[in-house]
Short mmCIF file of C-alpha atoms and ligand atoms in Angstrom, two decimals:
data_model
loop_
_atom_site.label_atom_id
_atom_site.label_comp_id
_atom_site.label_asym_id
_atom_site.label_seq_id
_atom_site.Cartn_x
_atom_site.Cartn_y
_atom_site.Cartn_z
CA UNK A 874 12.22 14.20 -8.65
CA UNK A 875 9.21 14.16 -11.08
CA UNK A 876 5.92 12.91 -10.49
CA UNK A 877 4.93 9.63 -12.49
CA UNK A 878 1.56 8.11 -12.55
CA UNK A 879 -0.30 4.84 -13.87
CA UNK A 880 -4.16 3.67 -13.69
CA UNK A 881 -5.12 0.01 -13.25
CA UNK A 882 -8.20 -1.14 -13.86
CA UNK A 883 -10.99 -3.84 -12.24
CA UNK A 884 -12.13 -6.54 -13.88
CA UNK A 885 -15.39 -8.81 -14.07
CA UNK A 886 -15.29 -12.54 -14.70
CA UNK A 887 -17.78 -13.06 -17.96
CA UNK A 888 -17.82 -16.49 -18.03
CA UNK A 889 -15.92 -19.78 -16.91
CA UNK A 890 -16.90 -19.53 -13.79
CA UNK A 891 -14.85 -21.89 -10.73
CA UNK A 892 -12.76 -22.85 -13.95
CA UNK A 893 -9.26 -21.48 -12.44
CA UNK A 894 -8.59 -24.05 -9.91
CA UNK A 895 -9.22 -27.31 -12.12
CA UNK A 896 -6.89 -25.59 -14.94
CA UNK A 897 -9.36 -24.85 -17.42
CA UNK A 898 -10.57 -21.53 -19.26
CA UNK A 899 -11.83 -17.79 -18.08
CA UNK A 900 -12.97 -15.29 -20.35
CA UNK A 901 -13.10 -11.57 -18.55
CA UNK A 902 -13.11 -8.11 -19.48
CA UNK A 903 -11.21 -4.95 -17.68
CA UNK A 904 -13.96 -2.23 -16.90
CA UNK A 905 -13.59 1.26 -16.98
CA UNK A 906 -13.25 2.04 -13.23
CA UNK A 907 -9.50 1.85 -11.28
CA UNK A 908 -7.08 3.09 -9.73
CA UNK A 909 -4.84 5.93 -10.54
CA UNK A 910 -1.66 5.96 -8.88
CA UNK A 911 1.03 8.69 -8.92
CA UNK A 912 4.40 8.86 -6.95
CA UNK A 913 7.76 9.58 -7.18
CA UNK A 914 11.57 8.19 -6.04
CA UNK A 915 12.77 9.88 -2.60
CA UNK A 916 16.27 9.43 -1.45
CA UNK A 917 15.93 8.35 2.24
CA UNK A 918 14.38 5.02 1.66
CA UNK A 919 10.80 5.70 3.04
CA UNK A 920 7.97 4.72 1.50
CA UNK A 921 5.26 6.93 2.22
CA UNK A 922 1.63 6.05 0.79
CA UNK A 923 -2.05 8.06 0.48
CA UNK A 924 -5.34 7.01 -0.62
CA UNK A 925 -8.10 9.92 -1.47
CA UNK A 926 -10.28 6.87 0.09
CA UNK A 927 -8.56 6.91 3.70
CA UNK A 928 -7.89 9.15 6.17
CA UNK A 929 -3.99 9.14 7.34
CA UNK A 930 -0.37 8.38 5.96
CA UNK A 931 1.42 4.74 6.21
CA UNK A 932 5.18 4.87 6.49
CA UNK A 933 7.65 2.17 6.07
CA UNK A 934 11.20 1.52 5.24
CA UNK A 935 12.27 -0.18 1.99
CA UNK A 936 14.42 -2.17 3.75
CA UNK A 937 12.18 -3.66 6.11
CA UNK A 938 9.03 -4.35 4.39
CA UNK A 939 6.36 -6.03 6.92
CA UNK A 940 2.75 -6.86 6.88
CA UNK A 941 0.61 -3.98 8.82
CA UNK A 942 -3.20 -5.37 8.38
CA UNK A 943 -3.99 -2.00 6.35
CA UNK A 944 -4.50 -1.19 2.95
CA UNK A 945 -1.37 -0.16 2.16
CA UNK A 946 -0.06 -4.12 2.60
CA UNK A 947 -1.34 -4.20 -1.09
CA UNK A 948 1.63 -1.61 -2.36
CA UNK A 949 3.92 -2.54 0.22
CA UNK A 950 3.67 -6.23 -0.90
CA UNK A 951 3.88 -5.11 -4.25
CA UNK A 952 7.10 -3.40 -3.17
CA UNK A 953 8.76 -5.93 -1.54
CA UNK A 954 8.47 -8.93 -4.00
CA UNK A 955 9.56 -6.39 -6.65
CA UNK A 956 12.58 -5.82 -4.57
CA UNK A 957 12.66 -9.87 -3.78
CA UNK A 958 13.08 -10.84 -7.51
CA UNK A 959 15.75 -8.60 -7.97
CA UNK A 960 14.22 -5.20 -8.98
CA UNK A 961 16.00 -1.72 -8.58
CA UNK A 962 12.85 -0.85 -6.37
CA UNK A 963 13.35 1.75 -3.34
CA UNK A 964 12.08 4.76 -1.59
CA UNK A 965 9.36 6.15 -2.79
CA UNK A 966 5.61 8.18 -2.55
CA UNK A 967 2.67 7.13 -3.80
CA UNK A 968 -0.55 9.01 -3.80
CA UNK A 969 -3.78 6.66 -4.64
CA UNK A 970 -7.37 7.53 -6.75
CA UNK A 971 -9.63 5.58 -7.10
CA UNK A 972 -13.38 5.47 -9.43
CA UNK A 973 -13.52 1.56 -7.98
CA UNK A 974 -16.06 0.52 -5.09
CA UNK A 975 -13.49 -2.02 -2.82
CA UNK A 976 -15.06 -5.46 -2.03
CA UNK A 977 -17.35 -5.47 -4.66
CA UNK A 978 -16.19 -8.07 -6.21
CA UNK A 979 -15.00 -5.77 -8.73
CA UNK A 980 -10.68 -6.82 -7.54
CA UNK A 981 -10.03 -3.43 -6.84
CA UNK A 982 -6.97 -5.42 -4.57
CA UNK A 983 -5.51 -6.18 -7.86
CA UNK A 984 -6.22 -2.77 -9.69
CA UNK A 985 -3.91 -1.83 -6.11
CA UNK A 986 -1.49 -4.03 -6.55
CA UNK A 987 -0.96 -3.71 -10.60
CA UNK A 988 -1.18 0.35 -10.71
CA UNK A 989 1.69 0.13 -8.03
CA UNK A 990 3.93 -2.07 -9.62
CA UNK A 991 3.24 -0.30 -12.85
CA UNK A 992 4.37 2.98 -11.35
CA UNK A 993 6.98 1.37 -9.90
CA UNK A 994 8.33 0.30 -13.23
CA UNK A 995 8.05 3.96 -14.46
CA UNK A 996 9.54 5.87 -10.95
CA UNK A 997 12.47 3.49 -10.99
CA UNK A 998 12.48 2.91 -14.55
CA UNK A 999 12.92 -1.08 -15.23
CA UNK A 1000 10.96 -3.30 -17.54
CA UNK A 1001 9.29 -6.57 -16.67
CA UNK A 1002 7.74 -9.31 -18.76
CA UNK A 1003 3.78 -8.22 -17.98
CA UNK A 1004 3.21 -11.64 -17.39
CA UNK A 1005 5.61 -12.03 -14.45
CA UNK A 1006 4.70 -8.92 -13.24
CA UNK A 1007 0.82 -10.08 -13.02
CA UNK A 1008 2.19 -13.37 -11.66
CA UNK A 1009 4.38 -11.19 -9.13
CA UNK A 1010 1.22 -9.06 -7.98
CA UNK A 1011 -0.57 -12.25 -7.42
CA UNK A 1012 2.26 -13.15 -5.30
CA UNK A 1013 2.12 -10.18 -2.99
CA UNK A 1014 -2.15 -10.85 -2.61
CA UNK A 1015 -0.70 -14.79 -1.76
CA UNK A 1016 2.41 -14.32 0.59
CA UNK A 1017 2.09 -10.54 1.74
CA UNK A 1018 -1.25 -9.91 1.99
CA UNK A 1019 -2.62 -13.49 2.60
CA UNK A 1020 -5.36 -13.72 0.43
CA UNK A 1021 -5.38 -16.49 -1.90
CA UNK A 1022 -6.54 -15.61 -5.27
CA UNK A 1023 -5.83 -16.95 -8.89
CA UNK A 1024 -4.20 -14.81 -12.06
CA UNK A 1025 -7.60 -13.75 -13.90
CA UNK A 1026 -7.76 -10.83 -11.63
CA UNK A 1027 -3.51 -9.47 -12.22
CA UNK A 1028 -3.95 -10.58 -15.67
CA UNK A 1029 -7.48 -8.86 -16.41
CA UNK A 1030 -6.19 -5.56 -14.90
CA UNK A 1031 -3.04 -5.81 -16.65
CA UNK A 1032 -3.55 -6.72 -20.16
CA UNK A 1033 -7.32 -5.57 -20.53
CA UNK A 1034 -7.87 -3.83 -24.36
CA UNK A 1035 -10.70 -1.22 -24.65
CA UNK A 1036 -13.69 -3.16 -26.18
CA UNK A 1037 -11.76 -6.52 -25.99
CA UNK A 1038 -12.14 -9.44 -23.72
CA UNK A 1039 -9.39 -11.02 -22.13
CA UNK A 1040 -9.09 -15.27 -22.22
CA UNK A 1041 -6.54 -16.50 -19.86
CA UNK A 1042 -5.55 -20.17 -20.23
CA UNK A 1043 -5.07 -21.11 -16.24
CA UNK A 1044 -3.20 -24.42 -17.28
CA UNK A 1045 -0.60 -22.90 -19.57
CA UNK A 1046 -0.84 -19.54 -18.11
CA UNK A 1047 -1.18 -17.67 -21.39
CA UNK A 1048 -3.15 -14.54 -22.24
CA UNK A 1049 -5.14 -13.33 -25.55
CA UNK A 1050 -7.06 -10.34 -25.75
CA UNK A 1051 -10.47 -11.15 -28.20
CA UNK A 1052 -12.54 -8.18 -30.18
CA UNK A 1053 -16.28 -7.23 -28.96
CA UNK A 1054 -18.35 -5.06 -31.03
CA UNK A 1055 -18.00 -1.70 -29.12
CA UNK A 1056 -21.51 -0.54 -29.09
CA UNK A 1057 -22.55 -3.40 -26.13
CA UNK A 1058 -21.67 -2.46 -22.71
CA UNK A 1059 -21.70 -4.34 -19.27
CA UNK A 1060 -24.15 -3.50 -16.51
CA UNK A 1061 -22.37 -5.06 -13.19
CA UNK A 1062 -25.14 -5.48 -10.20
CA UNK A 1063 -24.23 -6.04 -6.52
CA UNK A 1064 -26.78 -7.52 -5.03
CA UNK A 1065 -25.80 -6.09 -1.71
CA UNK A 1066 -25.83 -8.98 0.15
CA UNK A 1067 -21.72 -10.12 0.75
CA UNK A 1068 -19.93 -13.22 -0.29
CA UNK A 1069 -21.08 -15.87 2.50
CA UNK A 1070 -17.83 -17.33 1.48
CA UNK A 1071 -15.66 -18.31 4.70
CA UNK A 1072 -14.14 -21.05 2.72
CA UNK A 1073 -16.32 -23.58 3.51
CA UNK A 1074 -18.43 -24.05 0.30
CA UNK A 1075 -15.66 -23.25 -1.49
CA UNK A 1076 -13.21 -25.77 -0.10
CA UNK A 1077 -16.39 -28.41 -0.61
CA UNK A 1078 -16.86 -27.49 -4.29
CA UNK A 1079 -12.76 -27.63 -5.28
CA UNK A 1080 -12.72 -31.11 -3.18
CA UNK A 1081 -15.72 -32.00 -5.24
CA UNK A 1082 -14.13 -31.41 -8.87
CA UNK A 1083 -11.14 -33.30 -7.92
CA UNK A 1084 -12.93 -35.94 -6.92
CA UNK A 1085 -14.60 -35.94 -10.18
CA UNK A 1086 -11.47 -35.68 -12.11
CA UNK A 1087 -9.94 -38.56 -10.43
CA UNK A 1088 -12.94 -40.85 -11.22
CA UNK A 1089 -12.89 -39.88 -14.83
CA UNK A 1090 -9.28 -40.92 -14.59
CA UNK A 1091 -8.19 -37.20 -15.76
CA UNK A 1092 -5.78 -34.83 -14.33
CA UNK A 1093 -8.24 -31.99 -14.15
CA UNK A 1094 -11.34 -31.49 -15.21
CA UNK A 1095 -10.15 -29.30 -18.18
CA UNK A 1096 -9.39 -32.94 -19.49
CA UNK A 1097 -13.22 -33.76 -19.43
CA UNK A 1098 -15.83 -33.58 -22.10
CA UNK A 1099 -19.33 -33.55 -21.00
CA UNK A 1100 -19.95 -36.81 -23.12
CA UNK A 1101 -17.37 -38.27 -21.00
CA UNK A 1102 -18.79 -36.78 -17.59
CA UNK A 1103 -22.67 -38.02 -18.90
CA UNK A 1104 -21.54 -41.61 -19.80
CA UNK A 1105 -19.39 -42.03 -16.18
CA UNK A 1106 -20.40 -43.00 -12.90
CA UNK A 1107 -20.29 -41.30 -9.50
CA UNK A 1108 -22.49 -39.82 -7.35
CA UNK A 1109 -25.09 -37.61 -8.59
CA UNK A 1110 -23.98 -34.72 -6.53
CA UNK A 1111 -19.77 -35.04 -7.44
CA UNK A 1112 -21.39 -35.34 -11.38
CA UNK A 1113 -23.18 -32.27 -11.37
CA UNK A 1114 -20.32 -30.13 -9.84
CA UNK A 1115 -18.57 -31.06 -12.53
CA UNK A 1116 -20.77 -30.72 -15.00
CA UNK A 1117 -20.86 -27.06 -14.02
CA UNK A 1118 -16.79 -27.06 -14.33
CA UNK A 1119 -17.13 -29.22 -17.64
CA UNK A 1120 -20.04 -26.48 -19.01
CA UNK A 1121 -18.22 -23.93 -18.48
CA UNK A 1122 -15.06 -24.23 -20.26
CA UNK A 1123 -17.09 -25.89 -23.00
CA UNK A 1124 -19.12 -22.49 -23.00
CA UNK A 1125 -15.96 -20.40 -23.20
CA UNK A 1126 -14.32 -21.93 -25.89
CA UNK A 1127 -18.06 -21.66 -28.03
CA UNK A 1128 -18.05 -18.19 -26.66
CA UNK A 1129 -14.53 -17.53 -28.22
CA UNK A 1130 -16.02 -18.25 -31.75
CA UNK A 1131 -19.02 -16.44 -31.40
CA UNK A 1132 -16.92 -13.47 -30.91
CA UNK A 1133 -14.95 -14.27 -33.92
CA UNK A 1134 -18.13 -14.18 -35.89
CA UNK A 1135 -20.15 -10.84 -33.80
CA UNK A 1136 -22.68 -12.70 -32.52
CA UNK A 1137 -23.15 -10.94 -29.47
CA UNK A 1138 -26.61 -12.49 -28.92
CA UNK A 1139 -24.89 -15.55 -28.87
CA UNK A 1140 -22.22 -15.24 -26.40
CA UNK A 1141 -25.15 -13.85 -24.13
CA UNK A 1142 -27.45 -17.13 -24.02
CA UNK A 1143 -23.87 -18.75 -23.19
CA UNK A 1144 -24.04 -16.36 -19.91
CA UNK A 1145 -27.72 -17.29 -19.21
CA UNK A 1146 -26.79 -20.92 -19.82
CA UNK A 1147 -23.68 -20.21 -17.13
CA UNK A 1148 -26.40 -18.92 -14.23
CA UNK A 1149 -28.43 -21.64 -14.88
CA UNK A 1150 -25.79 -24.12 -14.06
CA UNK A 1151 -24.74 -22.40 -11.00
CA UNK A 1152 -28.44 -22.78 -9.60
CA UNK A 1153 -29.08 -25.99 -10.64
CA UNK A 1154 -24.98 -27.83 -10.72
CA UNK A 1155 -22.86 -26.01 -8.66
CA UNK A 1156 -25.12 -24.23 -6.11
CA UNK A 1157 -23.13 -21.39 -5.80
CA UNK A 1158 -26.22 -18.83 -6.71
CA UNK A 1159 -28.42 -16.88 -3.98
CA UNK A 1160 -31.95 -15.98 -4.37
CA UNK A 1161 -31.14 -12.12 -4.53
CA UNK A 1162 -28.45 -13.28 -7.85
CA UNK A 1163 -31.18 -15.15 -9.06
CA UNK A 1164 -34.14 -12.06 -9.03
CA UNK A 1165 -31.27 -9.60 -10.84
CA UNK A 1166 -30.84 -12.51 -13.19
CA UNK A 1167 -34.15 -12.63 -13.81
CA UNK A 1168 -35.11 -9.14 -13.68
CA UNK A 1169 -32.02 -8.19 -16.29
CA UNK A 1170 -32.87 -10.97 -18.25
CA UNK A 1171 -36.13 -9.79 -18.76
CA UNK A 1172 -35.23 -6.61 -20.07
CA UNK A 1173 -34.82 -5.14 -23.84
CA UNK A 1174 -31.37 -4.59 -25.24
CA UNK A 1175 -30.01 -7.01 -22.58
CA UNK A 1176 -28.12 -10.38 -24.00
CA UNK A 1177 -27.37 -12.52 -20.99
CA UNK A 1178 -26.82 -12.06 -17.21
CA UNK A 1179 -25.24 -14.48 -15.32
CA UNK A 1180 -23.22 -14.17 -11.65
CA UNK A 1181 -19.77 -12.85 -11.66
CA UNK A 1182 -16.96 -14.46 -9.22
CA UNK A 1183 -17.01 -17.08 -6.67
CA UNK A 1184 -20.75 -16.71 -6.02
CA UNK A 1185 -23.00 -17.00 -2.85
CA UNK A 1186 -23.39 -13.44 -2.99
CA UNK A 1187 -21.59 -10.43 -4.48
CA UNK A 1188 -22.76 -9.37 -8.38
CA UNK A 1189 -24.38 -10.43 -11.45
CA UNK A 1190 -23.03 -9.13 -14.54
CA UNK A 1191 -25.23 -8.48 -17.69
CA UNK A 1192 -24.00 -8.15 -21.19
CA UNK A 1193 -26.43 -5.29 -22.75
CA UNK A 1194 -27.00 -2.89 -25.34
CA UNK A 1195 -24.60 0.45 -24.97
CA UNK A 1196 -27.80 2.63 -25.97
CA UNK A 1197 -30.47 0.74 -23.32
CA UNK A 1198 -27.83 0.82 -20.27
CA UNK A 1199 -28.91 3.74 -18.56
CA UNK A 1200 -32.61 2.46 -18.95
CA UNK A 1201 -31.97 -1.16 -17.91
CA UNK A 1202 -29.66 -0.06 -15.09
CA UNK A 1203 -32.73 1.52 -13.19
CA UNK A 1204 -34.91 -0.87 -14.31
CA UNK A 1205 -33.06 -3.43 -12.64
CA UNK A 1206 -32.40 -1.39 -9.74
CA UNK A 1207 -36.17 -0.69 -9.25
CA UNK A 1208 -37.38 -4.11 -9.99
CA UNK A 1209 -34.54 -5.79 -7.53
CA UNK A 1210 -35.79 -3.67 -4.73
CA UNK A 1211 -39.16 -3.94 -5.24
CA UNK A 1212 -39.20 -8.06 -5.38
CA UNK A 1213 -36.37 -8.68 -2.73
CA UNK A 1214 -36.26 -5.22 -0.46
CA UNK A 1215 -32.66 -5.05 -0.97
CA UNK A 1216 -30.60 -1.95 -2.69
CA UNK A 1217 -28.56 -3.09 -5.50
CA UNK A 1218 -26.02 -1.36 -6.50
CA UNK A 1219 -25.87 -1.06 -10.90
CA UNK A 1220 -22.04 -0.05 -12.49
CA UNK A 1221 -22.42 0.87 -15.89
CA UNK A 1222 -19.05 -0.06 -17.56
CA UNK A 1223 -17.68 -0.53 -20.90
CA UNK A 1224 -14.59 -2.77 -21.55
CA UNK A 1225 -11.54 -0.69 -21.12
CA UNK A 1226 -8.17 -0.55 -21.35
CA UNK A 1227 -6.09 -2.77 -18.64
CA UNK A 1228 -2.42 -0.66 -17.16
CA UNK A 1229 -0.51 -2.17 -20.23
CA UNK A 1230 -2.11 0.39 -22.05
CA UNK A 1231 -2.36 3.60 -19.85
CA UNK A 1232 0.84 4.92 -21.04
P1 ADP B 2326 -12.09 -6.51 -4.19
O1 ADP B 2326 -10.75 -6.87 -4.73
O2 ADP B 2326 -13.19 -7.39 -4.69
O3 ADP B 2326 -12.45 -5.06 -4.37
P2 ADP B 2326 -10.79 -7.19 -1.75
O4 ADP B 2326 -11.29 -7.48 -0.39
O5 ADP B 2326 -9.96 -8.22 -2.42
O6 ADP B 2326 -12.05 -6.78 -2.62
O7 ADP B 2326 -9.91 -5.87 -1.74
C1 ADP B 2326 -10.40 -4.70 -1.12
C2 ADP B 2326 -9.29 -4.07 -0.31
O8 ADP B 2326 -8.37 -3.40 -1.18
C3 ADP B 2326 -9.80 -2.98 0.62
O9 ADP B 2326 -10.21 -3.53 1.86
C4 ADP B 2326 -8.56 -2.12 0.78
O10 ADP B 2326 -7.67 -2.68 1.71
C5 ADP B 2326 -7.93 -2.20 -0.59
N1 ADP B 2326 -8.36 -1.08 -1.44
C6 ADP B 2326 -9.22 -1.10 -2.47
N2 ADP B 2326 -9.39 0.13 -3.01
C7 ADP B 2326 -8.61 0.96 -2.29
C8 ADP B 2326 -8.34 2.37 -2.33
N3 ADP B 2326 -8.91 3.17 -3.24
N4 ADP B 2326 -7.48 2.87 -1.42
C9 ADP B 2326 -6.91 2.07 -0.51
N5 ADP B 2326 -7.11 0.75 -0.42
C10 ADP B 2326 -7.96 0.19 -1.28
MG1 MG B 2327 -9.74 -8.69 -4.40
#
């Protein structure tokens, strides 16, 4: 049997932040780092899987696909909802690469799950709408894994277009990939310190904007204009959470026709403007976010920084100039240790090509 192989991509969230779950807007970009994965059918109906990042060999039976609490539940879950909805999936090995730190914030889970059921596609050879297929990735993260998680990552990894954004509608579930000038590049920064996230501020801030949304007499907040949020009453602390919500798909639908005109500049005060309403609305920013904001900010040939993903903790991402990167990179780097004592960790990326289009 010949080898096959695929790459999947991660993905950074560039703005419409906490917009997912109240059925609004996200505009992201697939980065240049992933996952290569290459395999190929066997006969006895074992899957056998590798990763060049983990010691060992997991084994399992197509037939009776269980959870393991490993890495390879991404794949096998993958696998096994594949097989669920009816696709010719079975035996097989897969060998994994990867150029993508995991738990960065960077969804190198997703670049897992969509470079497996990519090269699943290709060892068994069937085709699949690429939006079910991010929508059955998701799936396995949901049920098989046990992570809850929304499309943006599936769909970033997926459809991603070298120097293109990607703008996923989370209400209608549709995708459109949006031109960037190719000479600005993105400068991700961990800030080292890990998402504080247990599920407790974020169950607070979703119960929040649906409080919000029910006040305003809307379905979701993706129904709200921030005229309509400034001219309603509730409590001060429910109206600023949304107004973060409200702000942000406002900012993503500006940000869309900035792009449509080049204005680079443009779209980057939108990702300031985005930080500054997670400090001061939805309090999901640290103080080490806040000093790589700042300290990225306040560099030349960089447009906007802003966080990047559910917040209280994990990485700022900064839109910059592709000639300054290297310079603003350690720049930040320097200055981040220097006011905080924390190592941050700087990816340079550009905005690459999601599996769809690693033939
Ligand atoms: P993120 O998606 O932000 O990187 P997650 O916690 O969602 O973080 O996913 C990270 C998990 O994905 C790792 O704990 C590991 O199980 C799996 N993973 C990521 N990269 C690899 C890899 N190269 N090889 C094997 N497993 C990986
Ligand atoms: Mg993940």
């Amino acid at each position: 049997m010949p080898f096959v192989s695929s790459f999947a991509p991660g993905r950074v969230e560039l703005l419409g932040n906490h917009t997912d779950y109240n059925q609004g807007v996200v505009l992201s970009a697939a980065i240049d780092l992933g996952i290569t994965a290459r395999g190929r059918r066997r006969e006895d109906g074992r899957i056998v899987l590798t990763s060049d990042g983990i010691a060992g060999v997991v084994e399992a039976g197509v037939a009776d696909l269980a959870a393991k609490d490993s890495w390879a539940d991404y794949p096998l879950g993958v696998t096994k909802v594949l097989k669920d909805a009816g696709y010719p999936v079975g035996g097989f090995e897969a060998e994994f690469s990867s150029t993508l730190p995991p738990g960065a914030g960077l969804s190198s889970s997703a670049a897992l799950e969509v470079s497996t059921a990519v090269l699943l596609t290709r060892i068994f050879d069937f085709a699949i709408a690429p939006l079910d297929l991010a929508k059955l990735c998701r799936k396995a993260e949901n049920e098989f894994v046990g992570v809850s998680c929304g499309l943006l990552d599936q769909v970033s990894s997926l459809f991603g277009k070298k120097d293109h954004a990607i703008y996923l509608d989370c209400r209608a579930e549709t995708v459109a990939t949006i031109p960037f000038p190719h000479d600005v590049g993105l400068l991700i920064v961990h800030s080292g310190v890990k998402h504080a996230l247990t599920g407790g501020e974020y169950n607070e801030r979703r119960d929040q904007c649906f409080e919000a949304a029910k006040i305003l007499g809307v379905p979701a907040l993706r129904d709200a204009t921030s005229a309509q949020l400034a001219a309603a009453a509730m409590p001060p602390l429910v109206k600023r959470r949304a107004a973060h919500i409200v702000g942000e798909n406002e900012r993503v639908f500006a940000a869309v026709d900035f792009l449509k005109q080049g204005d680079v500049a443009a779209f980057g005060r939108l990702m300031s403007d985005s930080h500054r309403s997670s400090i001061g609305n939805f309090e999901n920013s640290t103080g080490e976010l806040d000093a790589l904001v700042e300290i990225a900010g306040g560099q030349p040939g960089v447009y906007g920084a802003r966080l990047t993903g559910g917040g209280f903790g994990g990485a700022i991402v900064a839109l910059v100039d592709l000639a300054a990167i290297d310079t603003i990179a350690q720049a930040v780097e320097a200055g981040y240790l220097q006011k905080t004592g924390n190592k941050g960790t700087a990816y340079r990326c550009l905005l690459g090509d999601g599996a769809l289009m690693h033939g």
